[in-house]
mmCIF file of C-alpha atoms in Angstrom:
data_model
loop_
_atom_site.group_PDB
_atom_site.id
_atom_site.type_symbol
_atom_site.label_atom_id
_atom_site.label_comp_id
_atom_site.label_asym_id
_atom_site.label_seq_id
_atom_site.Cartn_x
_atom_site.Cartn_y
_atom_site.Cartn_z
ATOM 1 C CA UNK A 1 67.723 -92.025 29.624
ATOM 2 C CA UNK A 2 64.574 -90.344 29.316
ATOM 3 C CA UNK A 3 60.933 -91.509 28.954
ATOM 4 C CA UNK A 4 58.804 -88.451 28.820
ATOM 5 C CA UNK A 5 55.363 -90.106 27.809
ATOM 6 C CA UNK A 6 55.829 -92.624 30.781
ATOM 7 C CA UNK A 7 56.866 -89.478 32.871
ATOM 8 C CA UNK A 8 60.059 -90.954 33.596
ATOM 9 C CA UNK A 9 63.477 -88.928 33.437
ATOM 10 C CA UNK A 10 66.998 -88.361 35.038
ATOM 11 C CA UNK A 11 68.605 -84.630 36.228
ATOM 12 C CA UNK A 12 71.537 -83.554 35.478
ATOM 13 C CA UNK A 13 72.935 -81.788 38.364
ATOM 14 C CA UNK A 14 74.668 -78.355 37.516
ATOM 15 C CA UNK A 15 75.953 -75.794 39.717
ATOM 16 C CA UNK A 16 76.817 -71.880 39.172
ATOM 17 C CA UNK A 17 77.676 -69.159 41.089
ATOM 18 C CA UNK A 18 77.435 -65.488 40.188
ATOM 19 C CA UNK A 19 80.259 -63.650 41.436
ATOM 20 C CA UNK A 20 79.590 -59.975 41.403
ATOM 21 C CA UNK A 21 75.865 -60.857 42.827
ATOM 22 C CA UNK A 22 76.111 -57.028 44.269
ATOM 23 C CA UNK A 23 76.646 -55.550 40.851
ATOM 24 C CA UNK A 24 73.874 -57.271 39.303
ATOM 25 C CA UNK A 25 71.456 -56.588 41.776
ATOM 26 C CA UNK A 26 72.345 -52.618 41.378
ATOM 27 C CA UNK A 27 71.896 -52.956 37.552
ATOM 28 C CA UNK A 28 68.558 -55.104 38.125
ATOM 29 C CA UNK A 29 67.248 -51.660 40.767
ATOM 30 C CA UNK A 30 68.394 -49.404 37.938
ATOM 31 C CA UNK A 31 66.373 -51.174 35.066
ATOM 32 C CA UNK A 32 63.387 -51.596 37.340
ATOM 33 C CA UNK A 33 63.720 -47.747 37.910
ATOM 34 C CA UNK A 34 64.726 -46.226 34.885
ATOM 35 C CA UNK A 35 62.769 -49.093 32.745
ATOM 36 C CA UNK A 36 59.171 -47.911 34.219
ATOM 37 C CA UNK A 37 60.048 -44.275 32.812
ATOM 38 C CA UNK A 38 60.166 -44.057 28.882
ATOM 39 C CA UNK A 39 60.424 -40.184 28.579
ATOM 40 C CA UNK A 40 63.735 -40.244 26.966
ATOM 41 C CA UNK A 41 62.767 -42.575 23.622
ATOM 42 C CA UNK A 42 59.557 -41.185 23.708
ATOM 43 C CA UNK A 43 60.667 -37.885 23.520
ATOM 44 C CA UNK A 44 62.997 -38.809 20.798
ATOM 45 C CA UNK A 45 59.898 -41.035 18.728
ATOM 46 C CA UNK A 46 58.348 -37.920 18.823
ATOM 47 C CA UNK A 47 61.067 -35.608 17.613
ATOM 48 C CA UNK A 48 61.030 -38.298 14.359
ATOM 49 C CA UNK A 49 57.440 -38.200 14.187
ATOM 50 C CA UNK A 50 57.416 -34.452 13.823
ATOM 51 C CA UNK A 51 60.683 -34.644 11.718
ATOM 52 C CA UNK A 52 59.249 -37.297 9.299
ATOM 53 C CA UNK A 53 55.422 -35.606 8.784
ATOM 54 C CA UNK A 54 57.025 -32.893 6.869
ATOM 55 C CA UNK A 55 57.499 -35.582 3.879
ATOM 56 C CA UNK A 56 54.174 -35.679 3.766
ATOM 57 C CA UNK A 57 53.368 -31.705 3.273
ATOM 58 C CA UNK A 58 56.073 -30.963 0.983
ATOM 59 C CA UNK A 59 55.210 -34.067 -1.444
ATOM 60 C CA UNK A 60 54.602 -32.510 -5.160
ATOM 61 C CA UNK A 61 52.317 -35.076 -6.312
ATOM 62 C CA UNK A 62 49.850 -37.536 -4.703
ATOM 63 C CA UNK A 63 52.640 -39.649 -2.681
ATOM 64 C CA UNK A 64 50.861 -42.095 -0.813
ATOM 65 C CA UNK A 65 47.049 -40.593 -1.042
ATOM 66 C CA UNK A 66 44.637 -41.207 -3.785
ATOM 67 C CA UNK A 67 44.970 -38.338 -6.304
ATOM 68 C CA UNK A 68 42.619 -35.274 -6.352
ATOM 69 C CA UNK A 69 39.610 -35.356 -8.951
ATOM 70 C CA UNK A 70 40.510 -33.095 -11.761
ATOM 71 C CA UNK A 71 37.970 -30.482 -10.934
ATOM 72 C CA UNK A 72 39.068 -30.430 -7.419
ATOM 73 C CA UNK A 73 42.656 -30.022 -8.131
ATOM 74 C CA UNK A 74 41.435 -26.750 -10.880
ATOM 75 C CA UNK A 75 39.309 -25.104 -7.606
ATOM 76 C CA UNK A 76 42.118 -26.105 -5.333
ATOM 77 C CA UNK A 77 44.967 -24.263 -8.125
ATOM 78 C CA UNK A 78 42.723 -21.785 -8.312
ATOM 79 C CA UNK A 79 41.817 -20.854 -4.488
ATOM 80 C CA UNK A 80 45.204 -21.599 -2.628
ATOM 81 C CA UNK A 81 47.540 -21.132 -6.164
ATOM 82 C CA UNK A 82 48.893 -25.145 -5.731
ATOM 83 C CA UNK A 83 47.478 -28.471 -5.800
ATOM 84 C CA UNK A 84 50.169 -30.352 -3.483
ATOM 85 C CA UNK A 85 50.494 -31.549 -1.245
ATOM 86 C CA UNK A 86 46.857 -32.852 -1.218
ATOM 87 C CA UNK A 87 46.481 -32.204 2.810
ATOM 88 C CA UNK A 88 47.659 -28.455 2.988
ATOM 89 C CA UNK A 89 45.215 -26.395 2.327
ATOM 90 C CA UNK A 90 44.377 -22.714 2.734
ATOM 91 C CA UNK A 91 44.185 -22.174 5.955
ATOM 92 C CA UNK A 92 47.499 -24.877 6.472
ATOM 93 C CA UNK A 93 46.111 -25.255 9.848
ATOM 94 C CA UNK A 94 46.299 -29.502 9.731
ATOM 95 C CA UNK A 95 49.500 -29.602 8.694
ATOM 96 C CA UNK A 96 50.559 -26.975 10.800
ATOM 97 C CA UNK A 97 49.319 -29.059 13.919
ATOM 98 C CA UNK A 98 51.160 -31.808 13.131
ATOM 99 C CA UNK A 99 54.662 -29.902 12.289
ATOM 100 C CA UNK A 100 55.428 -29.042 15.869
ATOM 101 C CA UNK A 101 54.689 -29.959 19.450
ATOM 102 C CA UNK A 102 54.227 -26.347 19.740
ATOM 103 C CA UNK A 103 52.181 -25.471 17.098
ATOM 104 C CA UNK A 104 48.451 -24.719 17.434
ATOM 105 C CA UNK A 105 46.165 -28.184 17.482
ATOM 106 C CA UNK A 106 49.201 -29.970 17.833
ATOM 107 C CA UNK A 107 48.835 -33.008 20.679
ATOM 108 C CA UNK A 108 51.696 -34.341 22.102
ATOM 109 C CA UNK A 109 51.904 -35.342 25.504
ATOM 110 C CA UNK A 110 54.931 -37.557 26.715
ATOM 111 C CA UNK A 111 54.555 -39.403 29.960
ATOM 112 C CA UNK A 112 56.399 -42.132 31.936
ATOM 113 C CA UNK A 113 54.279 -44.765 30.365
ATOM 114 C CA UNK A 114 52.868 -43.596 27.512
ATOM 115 C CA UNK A 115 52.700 -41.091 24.333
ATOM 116 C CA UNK A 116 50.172 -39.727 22.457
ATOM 117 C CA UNK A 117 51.024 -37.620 18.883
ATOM 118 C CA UNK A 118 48.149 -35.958 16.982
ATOM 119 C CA UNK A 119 45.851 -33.444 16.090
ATOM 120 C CA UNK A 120 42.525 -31.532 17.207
ATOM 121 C CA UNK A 121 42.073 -30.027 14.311
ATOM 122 C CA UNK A 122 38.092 -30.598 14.117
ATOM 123 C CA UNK A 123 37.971 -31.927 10.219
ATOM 124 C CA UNK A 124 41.206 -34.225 10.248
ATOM 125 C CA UNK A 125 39.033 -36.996 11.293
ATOM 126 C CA UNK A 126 37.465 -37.237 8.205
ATOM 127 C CA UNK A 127 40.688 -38.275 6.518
ATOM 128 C CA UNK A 128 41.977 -40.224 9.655
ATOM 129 C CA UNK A 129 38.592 -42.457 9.926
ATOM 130 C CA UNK A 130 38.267 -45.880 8.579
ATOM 131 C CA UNK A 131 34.625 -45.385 7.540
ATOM 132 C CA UNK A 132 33.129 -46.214 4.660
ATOM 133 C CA UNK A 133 33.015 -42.962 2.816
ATOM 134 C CA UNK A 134 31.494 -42.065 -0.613
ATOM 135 C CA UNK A 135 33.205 -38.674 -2.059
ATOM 136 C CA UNK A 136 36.386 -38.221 0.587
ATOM 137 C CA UNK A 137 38.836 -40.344 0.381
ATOM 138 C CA UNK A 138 40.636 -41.390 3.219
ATOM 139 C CA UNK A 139 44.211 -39.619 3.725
ATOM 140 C CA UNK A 140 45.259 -40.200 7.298
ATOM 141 C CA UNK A 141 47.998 -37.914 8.171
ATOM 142 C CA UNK A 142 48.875 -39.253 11.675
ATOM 143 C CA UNK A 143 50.313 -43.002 11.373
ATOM 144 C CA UNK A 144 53.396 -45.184 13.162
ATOM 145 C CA UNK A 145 54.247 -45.811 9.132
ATOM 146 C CA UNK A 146 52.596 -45.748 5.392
ATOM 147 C CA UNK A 147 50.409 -48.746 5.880
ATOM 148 C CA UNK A 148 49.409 -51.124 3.122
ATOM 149 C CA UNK A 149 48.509 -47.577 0.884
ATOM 150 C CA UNK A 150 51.848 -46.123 1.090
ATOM 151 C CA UNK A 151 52.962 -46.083 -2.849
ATOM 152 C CA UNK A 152 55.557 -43.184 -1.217
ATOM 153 C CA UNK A 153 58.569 -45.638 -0.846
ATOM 154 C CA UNK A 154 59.712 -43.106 1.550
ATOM 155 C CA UNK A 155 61.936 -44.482 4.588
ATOM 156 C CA UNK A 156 60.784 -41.489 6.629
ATOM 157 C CA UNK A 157 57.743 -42.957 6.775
ATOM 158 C CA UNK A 158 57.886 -46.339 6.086
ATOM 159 C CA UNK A 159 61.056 -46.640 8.281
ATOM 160 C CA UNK A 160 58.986 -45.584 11.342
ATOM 161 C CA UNK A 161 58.024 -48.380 13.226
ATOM 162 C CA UNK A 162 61.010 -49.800 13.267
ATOM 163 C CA UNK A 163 63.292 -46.790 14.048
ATOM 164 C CA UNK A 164 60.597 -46.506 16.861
ATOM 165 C CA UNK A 165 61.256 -49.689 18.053
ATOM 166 C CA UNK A 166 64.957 -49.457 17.936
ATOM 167 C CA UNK A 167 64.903 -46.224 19.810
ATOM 168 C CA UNK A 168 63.482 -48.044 22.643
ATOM 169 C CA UNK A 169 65.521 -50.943 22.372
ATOM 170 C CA UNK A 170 68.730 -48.606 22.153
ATOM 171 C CA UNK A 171 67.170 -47.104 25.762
ATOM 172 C CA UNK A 172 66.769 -50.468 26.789
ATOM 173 C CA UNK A 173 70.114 -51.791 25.982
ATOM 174 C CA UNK A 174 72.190 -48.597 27.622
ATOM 175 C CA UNK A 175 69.773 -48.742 31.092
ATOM 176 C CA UNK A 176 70.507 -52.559 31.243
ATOM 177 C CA UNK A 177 74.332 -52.167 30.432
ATOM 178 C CA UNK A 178 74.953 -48.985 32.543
ATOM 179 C CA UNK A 179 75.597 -46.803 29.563
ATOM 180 C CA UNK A 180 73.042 -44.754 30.325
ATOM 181 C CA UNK A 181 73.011 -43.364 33.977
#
């Protein structure tokens, strides 16, 4: 019997043996290999990222951003012809960049290791930033899902971080059982 405060304790002795030790050891090189390169589920997270943002600049009301002021939705209706979505605007060049990988001010660079989705247009950091503001409200555009603000209910977004997830898990799961080769 055991007596773990006086330190004291009997083993049980167990034996196993692994039979196809070769096997294993091959799958165990092949995750080590193919587990240090995540190009394949990033590549696909960032197919749904781009796939998803369009939600967001097609929504015909305030989705998940604080509503315009009245007189800027009147100058907005009557310089662009529309009022939503909030974040396209006449130029379209922020929601253009994050659209496509291709499109102008779009960032997206997939590596082994990492991924990085975004924009360089010069005045979306105003509505990415967390600082205090006192006339713009903050609308971030580029986000893994809605966030405590999300009123959208959307699954595209909301859904993210969790399809995210999965789609590494799924890459995972096929390197460690030889589904994917």
């Amino acid at each position: 019997m055991a007596d773990f405060k006086k330190g004291t304790y009997s083993a049980i002795d167990f034996r196993f043996e692994v039979e196809n030790l070769a096997a294993i050891n091959k799958r165990f090189d092949v995750l080590a290999q193919k587990g240090a390169d995540f190009k394949i589920p990033f590549s696909l997270i960032s197919q749904d990222f781009y796939r998803s943002n369009k939600k967001l600049f097609t929504l015909k009301g305030a989705g998940l951003y604080q509503d315009l002021a009245p007189s800027t939705k009147a100058q907005k209706q009557r310089e662009i012809g529309q009022v939503y979505p909030i974040l396209v605007g006449q130029t379209r060049k922020l929601s253009k960049s994050v659209l496509g990988p291709r499109n102008p001010g779009s960032v997206n660079f997939i590596g082994s290791k990492s991924l990085v989705l975004g924009s360089t247009i010069e005045y979306g950091i105003f509505h990415q930033s967390d600082q205090p503001r006192r006339t713009l409200p903050q609308r971030k555009f580029v986000f893994i899902d809605g966030g405590p603000a999300d009123r959208s209910g959307d699954s595209s977004i909301a859904g993210r971080r969790e399809r995210w997830i999965n789609m590494v898990d799924d890459y995972l799961f096929q390197i460690t059982t030889g589904e994917l080769n």
